[in-house]
Every structure is written in C-alpha cells, then in structure tokens.
GROMACS .gro file of N, CA and C in nm:
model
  477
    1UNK      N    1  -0.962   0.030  -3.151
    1UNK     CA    2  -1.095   0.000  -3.200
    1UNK      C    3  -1.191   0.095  -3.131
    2UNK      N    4  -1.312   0.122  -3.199
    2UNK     CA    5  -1.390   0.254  -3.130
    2UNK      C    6  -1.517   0.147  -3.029
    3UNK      N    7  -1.544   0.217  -3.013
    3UNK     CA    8  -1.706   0.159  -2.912
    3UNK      C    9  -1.789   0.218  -3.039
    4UNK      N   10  -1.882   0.096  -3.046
    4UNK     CA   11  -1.956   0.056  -3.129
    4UNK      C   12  -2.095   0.147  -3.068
    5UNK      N   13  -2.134   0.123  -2.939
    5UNK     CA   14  -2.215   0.153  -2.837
    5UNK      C   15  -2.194   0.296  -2.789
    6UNK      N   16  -2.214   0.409  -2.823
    6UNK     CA   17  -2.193   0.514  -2.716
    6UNK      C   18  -2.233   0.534  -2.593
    7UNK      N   19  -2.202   0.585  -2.494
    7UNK     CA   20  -2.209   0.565  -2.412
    7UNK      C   21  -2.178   0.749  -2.334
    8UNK      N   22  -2.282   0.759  -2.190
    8UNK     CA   23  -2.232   0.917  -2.196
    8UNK      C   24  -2.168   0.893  -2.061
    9UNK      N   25  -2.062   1.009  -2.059
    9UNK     CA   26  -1.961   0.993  -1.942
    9UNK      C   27  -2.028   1.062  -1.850
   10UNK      N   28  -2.022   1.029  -1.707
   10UNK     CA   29  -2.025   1.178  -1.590
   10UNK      C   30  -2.171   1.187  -1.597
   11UNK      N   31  -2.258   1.127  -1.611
   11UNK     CA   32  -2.431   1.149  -1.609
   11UNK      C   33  -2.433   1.223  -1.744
   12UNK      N   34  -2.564   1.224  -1.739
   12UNK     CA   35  -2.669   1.314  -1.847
   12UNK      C   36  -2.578   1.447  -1.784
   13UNK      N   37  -2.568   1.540  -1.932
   13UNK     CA   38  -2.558   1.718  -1.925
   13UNK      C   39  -2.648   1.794  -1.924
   14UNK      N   40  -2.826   1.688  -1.955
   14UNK     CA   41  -2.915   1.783  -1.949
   14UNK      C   42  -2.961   1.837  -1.735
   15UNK      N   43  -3.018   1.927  -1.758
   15UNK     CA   44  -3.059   1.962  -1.651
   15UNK      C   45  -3.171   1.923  -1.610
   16UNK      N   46  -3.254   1.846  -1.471
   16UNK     CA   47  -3.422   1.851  -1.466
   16UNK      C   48  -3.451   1.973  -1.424
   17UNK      N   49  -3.595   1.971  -1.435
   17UNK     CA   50  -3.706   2.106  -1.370
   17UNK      C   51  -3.624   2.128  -1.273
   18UNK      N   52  -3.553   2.073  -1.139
   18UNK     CA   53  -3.532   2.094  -1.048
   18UNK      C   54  -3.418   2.139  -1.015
   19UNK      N   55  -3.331   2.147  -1.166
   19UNK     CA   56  -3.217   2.213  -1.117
   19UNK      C   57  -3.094   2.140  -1.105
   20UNK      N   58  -3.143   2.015  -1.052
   20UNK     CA   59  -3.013   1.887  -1.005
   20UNK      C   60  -2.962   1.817  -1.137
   21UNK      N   61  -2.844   1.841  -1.153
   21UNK     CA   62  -2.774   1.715  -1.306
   21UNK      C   63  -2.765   1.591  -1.188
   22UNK      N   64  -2.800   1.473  -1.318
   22UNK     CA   65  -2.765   1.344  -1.281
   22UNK      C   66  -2.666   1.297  -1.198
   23UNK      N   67  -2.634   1.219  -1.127
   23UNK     CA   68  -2.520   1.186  -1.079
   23UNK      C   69  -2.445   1.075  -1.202
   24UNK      N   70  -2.364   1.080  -1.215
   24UNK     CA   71  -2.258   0.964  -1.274
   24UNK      C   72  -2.292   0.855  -1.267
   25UNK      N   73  -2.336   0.739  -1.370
   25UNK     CA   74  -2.361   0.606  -1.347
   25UNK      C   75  -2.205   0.508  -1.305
   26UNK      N   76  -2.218   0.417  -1.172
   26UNK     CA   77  -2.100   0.356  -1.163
   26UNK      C   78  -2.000   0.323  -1.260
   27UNK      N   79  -2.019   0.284  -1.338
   27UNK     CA   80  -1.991   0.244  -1.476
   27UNK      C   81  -1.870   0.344  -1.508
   28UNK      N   82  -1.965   0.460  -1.559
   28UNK     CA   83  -1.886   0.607  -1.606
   28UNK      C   84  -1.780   0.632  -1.478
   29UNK      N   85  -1.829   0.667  -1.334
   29UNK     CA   86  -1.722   0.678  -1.234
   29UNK      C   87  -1.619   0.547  -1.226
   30UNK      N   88  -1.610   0.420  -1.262
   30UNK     CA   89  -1.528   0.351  -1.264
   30UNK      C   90  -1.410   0.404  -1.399
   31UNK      N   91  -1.492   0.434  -1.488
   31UNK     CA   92  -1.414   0.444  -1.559
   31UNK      C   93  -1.327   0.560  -1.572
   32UNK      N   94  -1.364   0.685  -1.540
   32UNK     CA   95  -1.333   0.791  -1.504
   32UNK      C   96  -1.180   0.789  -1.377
   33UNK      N   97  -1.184   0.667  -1.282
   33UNK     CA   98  -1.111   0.639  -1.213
   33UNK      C   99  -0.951   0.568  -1.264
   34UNK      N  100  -1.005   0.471  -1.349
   34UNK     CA  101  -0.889   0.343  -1.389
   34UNK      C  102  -0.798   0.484  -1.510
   35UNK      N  103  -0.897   0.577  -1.575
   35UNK     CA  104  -0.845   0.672  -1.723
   35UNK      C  105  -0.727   0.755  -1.621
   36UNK      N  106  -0.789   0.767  -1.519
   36UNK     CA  107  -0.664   0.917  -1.428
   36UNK      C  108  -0.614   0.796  -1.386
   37UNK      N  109  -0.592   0.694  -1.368
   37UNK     CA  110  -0.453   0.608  -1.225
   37UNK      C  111  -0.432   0.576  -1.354
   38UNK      N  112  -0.425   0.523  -1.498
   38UNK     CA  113  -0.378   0.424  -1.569
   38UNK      C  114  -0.323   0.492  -1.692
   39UNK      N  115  -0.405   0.607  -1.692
   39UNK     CA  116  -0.416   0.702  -1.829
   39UNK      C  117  -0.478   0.643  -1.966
   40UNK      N  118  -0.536   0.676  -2.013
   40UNK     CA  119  -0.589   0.608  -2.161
   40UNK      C  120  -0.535   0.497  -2.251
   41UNK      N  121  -0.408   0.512  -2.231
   41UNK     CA  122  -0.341   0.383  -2.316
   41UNK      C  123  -0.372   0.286  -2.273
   42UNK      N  124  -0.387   0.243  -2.124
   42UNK     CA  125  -0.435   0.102  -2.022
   42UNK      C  126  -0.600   0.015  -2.090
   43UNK      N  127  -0.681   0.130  -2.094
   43UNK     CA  128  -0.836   0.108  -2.132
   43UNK      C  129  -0.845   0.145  -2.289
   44UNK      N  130  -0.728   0.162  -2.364
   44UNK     CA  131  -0.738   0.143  -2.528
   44UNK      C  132  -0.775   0.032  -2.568
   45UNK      N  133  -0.695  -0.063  -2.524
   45UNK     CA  134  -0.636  -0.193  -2.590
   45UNK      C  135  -0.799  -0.305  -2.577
   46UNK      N  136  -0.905  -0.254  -2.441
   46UNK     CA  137  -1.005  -0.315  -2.435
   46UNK      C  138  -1.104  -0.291  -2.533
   47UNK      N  139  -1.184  -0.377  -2.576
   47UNK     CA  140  -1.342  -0.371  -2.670
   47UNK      C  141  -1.413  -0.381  -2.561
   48UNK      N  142  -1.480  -0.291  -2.554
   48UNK     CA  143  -1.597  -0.236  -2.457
   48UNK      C  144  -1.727  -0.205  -2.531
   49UNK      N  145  -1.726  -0.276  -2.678
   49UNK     CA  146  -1.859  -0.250  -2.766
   49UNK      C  147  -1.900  -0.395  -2.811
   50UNK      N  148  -1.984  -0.395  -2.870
   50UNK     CA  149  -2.028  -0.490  -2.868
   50UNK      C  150  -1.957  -0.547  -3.008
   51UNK      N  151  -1.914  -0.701  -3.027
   51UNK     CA  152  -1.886  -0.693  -3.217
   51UNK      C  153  -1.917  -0.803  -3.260
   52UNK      N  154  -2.138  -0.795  -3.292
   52UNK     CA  155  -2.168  -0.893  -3.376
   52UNK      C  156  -2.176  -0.820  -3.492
   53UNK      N  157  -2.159  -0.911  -3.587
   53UNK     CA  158  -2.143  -0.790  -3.737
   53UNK      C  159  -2.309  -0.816  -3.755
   54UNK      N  160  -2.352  -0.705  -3.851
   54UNK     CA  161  -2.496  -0.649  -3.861
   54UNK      C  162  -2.509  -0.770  -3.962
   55UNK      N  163  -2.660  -0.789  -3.978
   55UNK     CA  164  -2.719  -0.897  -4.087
   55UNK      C  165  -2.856  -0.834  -4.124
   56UNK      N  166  -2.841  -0.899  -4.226
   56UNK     CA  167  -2.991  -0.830  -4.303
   56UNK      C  168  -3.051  -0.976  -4.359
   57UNK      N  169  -3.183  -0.984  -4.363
   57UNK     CA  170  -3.260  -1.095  -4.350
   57UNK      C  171  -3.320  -1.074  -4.474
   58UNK      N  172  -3.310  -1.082  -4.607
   58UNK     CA  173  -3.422  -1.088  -4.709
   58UNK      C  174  -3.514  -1.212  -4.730
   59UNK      N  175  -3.682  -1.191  -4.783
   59UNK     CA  176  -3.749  -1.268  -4.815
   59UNK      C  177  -3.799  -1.255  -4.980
   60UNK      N  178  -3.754  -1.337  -5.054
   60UNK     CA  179  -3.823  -1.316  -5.200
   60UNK      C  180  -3.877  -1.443  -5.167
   61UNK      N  181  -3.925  -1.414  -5.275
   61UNK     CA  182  -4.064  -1.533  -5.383
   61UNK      C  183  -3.988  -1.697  -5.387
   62UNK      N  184  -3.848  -1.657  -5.397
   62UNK     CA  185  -3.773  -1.805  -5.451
   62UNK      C  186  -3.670  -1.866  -5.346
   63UNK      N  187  -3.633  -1.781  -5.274
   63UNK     CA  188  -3.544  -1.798  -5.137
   63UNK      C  189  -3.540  -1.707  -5.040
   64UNK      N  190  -3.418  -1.752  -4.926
   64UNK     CA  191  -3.396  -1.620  -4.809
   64UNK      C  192  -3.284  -1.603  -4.795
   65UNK      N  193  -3.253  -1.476  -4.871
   65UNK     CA  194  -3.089  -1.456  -4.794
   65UNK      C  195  -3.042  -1.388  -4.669
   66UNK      N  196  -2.944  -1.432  -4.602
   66UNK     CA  197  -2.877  -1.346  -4.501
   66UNK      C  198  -2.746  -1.316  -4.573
   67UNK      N  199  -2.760  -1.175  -4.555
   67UNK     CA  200  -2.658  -1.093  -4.541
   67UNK      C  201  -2.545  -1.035  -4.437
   68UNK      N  202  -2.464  -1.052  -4.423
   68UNK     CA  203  -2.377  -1.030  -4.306
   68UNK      C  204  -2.235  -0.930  -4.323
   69UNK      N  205  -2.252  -0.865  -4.280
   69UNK     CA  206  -2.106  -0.721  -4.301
   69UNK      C  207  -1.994  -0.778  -4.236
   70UNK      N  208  -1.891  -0.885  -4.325
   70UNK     CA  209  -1.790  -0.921  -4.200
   70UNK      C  210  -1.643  -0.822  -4.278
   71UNK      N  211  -1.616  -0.732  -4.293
   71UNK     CA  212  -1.492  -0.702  -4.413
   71UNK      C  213  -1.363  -0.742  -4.320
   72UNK      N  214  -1.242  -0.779  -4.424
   72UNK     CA  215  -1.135  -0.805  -4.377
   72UNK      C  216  -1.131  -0.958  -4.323
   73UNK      N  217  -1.204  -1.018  -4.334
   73UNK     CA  218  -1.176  -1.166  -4.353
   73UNK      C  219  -1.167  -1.241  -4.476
   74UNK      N  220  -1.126  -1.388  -4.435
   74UNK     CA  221  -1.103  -1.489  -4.601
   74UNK      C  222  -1.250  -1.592  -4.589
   75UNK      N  223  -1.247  -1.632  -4.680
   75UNK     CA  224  -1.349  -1.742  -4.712
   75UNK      C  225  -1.319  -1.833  -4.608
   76UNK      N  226  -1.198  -1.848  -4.604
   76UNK     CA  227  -1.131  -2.010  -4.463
   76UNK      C  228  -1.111  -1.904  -4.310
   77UNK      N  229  -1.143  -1.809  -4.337
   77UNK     CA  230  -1.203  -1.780  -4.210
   77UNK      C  231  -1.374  -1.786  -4.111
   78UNK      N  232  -1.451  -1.851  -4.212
   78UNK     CA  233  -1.577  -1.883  -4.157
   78UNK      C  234  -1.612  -2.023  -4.167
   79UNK      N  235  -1.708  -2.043  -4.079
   79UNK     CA  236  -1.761  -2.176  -4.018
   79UNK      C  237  -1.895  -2.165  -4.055
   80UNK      N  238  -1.989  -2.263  -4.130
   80UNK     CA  239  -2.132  -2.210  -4.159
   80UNK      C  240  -2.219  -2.397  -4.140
   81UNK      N  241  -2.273  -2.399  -4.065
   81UNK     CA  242  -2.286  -2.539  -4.048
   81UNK      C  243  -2.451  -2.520  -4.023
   82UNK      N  244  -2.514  -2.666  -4.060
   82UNK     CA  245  -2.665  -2.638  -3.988
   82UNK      C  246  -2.699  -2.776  -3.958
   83UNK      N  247  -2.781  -2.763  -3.837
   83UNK     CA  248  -2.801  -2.873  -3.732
   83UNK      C  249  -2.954  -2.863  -3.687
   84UNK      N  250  -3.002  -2.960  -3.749
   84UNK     CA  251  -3.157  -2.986  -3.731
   84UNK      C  252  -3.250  -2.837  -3.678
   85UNK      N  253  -3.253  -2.830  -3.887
   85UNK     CA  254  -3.304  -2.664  -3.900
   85UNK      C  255  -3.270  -2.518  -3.799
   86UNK      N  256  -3.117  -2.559  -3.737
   86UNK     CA  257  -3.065  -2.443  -3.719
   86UNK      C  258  -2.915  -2.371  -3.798
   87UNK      N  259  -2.929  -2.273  -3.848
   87UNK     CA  260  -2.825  -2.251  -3.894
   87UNK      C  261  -2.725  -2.144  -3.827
   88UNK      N  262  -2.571  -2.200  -3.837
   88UNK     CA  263  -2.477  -2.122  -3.751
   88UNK      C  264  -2.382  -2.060  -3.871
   89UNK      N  265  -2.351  -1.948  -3.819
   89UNK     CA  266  -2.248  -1.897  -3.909
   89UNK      C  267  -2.142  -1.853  -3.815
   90UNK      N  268  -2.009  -1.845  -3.797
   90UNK     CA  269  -1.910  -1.789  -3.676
   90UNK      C  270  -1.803  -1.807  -3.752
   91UNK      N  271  -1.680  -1.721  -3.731
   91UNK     CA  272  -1.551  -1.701  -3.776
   91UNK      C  273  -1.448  -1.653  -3.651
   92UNK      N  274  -1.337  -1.710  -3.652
   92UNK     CA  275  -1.248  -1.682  -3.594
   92UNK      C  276  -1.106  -1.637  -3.692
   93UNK      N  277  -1.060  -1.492  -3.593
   93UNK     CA  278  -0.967  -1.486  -3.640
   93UNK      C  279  -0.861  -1.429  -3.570
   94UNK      N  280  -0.737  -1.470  -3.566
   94UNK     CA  281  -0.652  -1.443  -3.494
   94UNK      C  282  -0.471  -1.379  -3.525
   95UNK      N  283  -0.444  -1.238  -3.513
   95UNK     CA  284  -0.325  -1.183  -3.565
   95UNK      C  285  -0.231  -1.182  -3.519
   96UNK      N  286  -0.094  -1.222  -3.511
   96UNK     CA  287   0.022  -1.178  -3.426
   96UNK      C  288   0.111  -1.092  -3.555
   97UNK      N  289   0.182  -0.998  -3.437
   97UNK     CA  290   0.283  -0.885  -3.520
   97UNK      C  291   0.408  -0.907  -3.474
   98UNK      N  292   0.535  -0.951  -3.535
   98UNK     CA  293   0.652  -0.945  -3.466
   98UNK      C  294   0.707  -0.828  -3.491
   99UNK      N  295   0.790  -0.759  -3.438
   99UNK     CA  296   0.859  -0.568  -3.451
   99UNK      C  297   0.973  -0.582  -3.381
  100UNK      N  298   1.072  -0.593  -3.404
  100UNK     CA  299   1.235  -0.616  -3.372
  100UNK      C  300   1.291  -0.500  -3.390
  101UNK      N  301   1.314  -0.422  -3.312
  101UNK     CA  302   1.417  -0.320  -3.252
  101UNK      C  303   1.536  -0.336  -3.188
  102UNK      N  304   1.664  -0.255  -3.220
  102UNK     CA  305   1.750  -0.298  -3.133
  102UNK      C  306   1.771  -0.270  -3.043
  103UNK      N  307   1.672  -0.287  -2.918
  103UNK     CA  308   1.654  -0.223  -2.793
  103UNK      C  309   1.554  -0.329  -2.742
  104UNK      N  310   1.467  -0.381  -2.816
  104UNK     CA  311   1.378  -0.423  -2.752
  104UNK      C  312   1.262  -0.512  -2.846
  105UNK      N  313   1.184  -0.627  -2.796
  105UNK     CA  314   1.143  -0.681  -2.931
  105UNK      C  315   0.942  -0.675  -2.878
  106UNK      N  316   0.904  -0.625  -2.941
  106UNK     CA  317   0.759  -0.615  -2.901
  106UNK      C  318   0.679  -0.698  -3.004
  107UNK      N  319   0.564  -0.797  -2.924
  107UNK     CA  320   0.458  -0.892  -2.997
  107UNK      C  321   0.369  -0.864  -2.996
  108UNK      N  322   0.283  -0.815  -3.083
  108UNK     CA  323   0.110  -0.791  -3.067
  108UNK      C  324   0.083  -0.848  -3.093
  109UNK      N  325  -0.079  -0.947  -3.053
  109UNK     CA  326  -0.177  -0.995  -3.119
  109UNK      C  327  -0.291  -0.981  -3.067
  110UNK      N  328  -0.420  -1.030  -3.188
  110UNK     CA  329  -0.525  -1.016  -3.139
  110UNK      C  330  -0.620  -1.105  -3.194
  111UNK      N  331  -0.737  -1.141  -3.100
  111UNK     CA  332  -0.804  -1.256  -3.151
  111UNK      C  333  -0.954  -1.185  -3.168
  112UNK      N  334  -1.052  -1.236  -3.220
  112UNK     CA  335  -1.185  -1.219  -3.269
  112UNK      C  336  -1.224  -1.310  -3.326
  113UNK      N  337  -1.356  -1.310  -3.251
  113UNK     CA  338  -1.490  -1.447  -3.303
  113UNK      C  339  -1.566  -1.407  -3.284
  114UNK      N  340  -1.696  -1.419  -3.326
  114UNK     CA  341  -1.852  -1.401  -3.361
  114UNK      C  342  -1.858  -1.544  -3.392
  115UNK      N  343  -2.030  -1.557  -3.342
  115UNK     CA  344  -2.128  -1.655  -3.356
  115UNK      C  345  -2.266  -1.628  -3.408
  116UNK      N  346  -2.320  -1.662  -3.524
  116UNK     CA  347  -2.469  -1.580  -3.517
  116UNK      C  348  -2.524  -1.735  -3.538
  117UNK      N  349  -2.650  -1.740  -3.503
  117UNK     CA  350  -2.782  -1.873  -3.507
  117UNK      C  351  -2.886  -1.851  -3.558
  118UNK      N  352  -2.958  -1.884  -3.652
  118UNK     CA  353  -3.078  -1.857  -3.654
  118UNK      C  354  -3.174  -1.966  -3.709
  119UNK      N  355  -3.287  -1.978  -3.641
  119UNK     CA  356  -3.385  -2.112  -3.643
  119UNK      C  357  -3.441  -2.049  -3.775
  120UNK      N  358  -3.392  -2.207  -3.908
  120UNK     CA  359  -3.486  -2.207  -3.994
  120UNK      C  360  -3.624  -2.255  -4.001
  121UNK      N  361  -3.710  -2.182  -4.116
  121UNK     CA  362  -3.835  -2.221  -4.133
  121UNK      C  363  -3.857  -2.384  -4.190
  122UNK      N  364  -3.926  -2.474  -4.201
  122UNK     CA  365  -3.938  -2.569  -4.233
  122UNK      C  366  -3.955  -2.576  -4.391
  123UNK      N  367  -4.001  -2.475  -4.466
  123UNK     CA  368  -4.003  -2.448  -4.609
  123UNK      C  369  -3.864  -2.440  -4.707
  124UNK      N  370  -3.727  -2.374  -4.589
  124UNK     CA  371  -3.630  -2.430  -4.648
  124UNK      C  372  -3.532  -2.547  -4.695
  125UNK      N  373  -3.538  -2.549  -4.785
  125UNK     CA  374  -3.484  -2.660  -4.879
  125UNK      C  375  -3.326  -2.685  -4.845
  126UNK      N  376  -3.245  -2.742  -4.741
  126UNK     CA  377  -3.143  -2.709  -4.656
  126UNK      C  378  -3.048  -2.799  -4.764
  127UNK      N  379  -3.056  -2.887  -4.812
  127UNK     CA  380  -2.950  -2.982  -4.898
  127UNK      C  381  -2.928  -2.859  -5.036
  128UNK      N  382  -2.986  -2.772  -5.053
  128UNK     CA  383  -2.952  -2.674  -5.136
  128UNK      C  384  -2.885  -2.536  -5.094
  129UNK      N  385  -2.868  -2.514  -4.953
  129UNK     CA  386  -2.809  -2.419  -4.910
  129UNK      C  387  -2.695  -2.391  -4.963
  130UNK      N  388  -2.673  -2.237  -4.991
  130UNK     CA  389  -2.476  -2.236  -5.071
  130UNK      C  390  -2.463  -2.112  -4.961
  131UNK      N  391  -2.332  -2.052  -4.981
  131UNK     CA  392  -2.289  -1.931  -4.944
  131UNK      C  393  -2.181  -1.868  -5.055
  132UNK      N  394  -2.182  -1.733  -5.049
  132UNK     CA  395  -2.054  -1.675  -5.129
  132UNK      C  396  -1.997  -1.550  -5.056
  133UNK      N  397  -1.883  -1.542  -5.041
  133UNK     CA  398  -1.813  -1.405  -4.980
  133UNK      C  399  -1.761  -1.351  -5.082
  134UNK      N  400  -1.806  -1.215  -5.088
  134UNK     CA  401  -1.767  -1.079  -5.191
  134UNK      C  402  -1.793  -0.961  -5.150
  135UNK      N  403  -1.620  -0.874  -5.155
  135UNK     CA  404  -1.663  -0.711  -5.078
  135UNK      C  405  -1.723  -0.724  -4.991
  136UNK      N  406  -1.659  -0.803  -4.854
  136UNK     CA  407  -1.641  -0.816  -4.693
  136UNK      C  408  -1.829  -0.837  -4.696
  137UNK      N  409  -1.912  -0.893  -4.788
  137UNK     CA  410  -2.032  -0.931  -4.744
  137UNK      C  411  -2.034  -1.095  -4.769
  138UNK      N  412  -2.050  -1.178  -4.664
  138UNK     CA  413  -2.121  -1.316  -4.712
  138UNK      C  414  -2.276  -1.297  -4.655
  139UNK      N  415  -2.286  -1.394  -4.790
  139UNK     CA  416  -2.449  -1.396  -4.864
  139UNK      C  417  -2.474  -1.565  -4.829
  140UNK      N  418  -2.563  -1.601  -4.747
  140UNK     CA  419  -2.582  -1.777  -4.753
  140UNK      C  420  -2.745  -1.742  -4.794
  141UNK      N  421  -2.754  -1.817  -4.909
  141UNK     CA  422  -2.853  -1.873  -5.004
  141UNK      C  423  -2.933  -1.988  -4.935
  142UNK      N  424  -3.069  -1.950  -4.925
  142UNK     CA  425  -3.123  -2.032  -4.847
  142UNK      C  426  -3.304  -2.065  -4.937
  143UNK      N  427  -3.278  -2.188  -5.018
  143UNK     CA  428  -3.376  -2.141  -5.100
  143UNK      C  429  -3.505  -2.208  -5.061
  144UNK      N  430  -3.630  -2.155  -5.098
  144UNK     CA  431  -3.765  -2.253  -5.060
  144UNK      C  432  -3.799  -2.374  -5.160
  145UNK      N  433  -3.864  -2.453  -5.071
  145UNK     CA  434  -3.924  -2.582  -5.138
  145UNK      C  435  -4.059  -2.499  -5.229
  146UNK      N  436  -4.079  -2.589  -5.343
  146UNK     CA  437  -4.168  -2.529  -5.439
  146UNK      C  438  -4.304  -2.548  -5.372
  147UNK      N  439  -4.312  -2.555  -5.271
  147UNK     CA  440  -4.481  -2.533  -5.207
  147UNK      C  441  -4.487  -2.396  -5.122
  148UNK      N  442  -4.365  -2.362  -5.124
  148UNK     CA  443  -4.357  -2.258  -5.003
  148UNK      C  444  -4.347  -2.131  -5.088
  149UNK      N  445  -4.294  -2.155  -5.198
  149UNK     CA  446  -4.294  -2.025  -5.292
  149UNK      C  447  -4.414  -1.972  -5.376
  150UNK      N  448  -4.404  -1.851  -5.341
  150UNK     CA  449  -4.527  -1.774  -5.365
  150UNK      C  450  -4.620  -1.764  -5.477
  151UNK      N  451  -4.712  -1.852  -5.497
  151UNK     CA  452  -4.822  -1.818  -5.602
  151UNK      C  453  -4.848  -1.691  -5.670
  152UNK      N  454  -4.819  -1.692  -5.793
  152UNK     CA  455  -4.885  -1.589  -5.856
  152UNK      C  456  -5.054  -1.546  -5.854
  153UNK      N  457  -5.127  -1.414  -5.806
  153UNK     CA  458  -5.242  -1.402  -5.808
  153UNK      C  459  -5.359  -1.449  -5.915
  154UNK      N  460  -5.425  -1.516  -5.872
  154UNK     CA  461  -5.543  -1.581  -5.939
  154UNK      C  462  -5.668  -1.521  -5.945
  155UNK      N  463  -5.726  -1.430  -6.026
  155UNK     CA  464  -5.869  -1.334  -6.002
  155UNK      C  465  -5.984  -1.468  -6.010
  156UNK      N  466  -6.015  -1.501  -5.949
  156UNK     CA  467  -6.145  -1.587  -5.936
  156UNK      C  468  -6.285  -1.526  -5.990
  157UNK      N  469  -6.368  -1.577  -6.074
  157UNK     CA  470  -6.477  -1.493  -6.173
  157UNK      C  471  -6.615  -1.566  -6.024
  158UNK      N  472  -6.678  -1.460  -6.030
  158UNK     CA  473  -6.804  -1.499  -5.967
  158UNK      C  474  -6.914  -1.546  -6.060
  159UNK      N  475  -6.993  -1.688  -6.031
  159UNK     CA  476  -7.088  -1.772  -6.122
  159UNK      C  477  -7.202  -1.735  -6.055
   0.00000   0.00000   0.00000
C-alpha cells in the first residue's frame, strides 16, 4: 500500500541563505535506520498514511448528500447508524489468503476499518434517511424538512 501522506526523507534539499541544509527530522532518521538493519520488506507491510476515505458534502434545495470514495467493498460491508442527530458511517473489512506449497504453507491477512461522524443539522428529516452503494461510491441521502428547503425568490413591489 503507498503513503497516502508524503513525506520528505533526510530534511528539506532546499538550501537557506546561510548555506546550512536542514538536519533530518527524527522521524526520517528513525526510519532511515530500521530500512538499512531490516531492509524494506520489514517497513512494507506497515500503513504509515493515513486511510479515511475522502467525502464530499453536497447542499441542494431538497436534501444533503455525502459522498464517500470507499471502492472494493460490499454493501454488508458498511455500518451506517444515527444517534440523536449524529450520523456514523464505518466499515470493516477483513482478508485472509491461504498459499500451499510443497515446502512450506504461508497465510496472509489483512484487516481495515474507518469511522466517519458527522453532527446533523436539525432541518434533517432523519426517518427518511436512505443510502446506496454504486462504483465504490456510497451516497447517504439525507433529505430536508419542507421548512428548511429553499424558497423560491419573491420580488416584493414597493406601495
């Protein structure tokens, strides 16, 4: 998996006025340490980025959707619950690989979860909430009460 986060090794490459490059943030020298004693394969296998999937917040006239980039999951892989005007969305998912050689039998697996929260407005109409997953996006439908939705403009005549 890549780092989500870049990150620069060995300090900044730029130079100051003065001539001196950065020193190495601990961080980078730790890591620089475990890559030569362990070699790269050791610090592969870690996520060292961050992995909430991105969301996009729309506001129309008639509801609010969130959008969320999760690809490669199922519908019965998410959890979407809401608890006195907060809404949670989180999925877990978890892989094992069996690989049988005749030498030797190797197991991979791997687990992943996300949690996202977000405090609804009081204008949403929550007994009408839906969701749908399509092309690794779920969409939860979050629609407004008819006082909260937006009036069409009214030109008022001066008497």
């Amino acid at each position: 998996m890549s780092n989500l986060i870049p990150t620069v090794k060995n300090g900044s490459e730029s130079n100051s006025g003065l001539g001196f490059k950065s020193l190495p943030s601990l961080s980078s020298w730790m890591d620089d340490i475990i890559n030569k004693s362990f070699g790269n394969e050791f610090m592969s296998n870690f996520n060292t980025g961050i992995t909430l999937p991105a969301v996009n917040v729309l506001d129309n006239n008639e509801e609010y959707i969130v959008e969320m980039a999760v690809p490669g999951l199922k519908k019965s892989d998410f959890d979407i619950s809401l608890d006195n005007q907060m809404l949670s969305i989180s999925a877990e998912l978890s892989t094992e690989n069996d690989d049988v050689n005749e030498n030797y039998t190797r197991r991979e697996f791997g687990y992943s979860s996300f949690k996202r929260t977000f405090s609804l407005p009081e204008s949403v109409e929550t007994d009408k909430i839906n969701a749908k997953y399509e092309d690794g996006i779920l969409k939860v439908l979050l629609p407004k009460r008819d006082e909260a939705k937006k009036k069409p403009l009214r030109h008022i005549e001066i008497s």
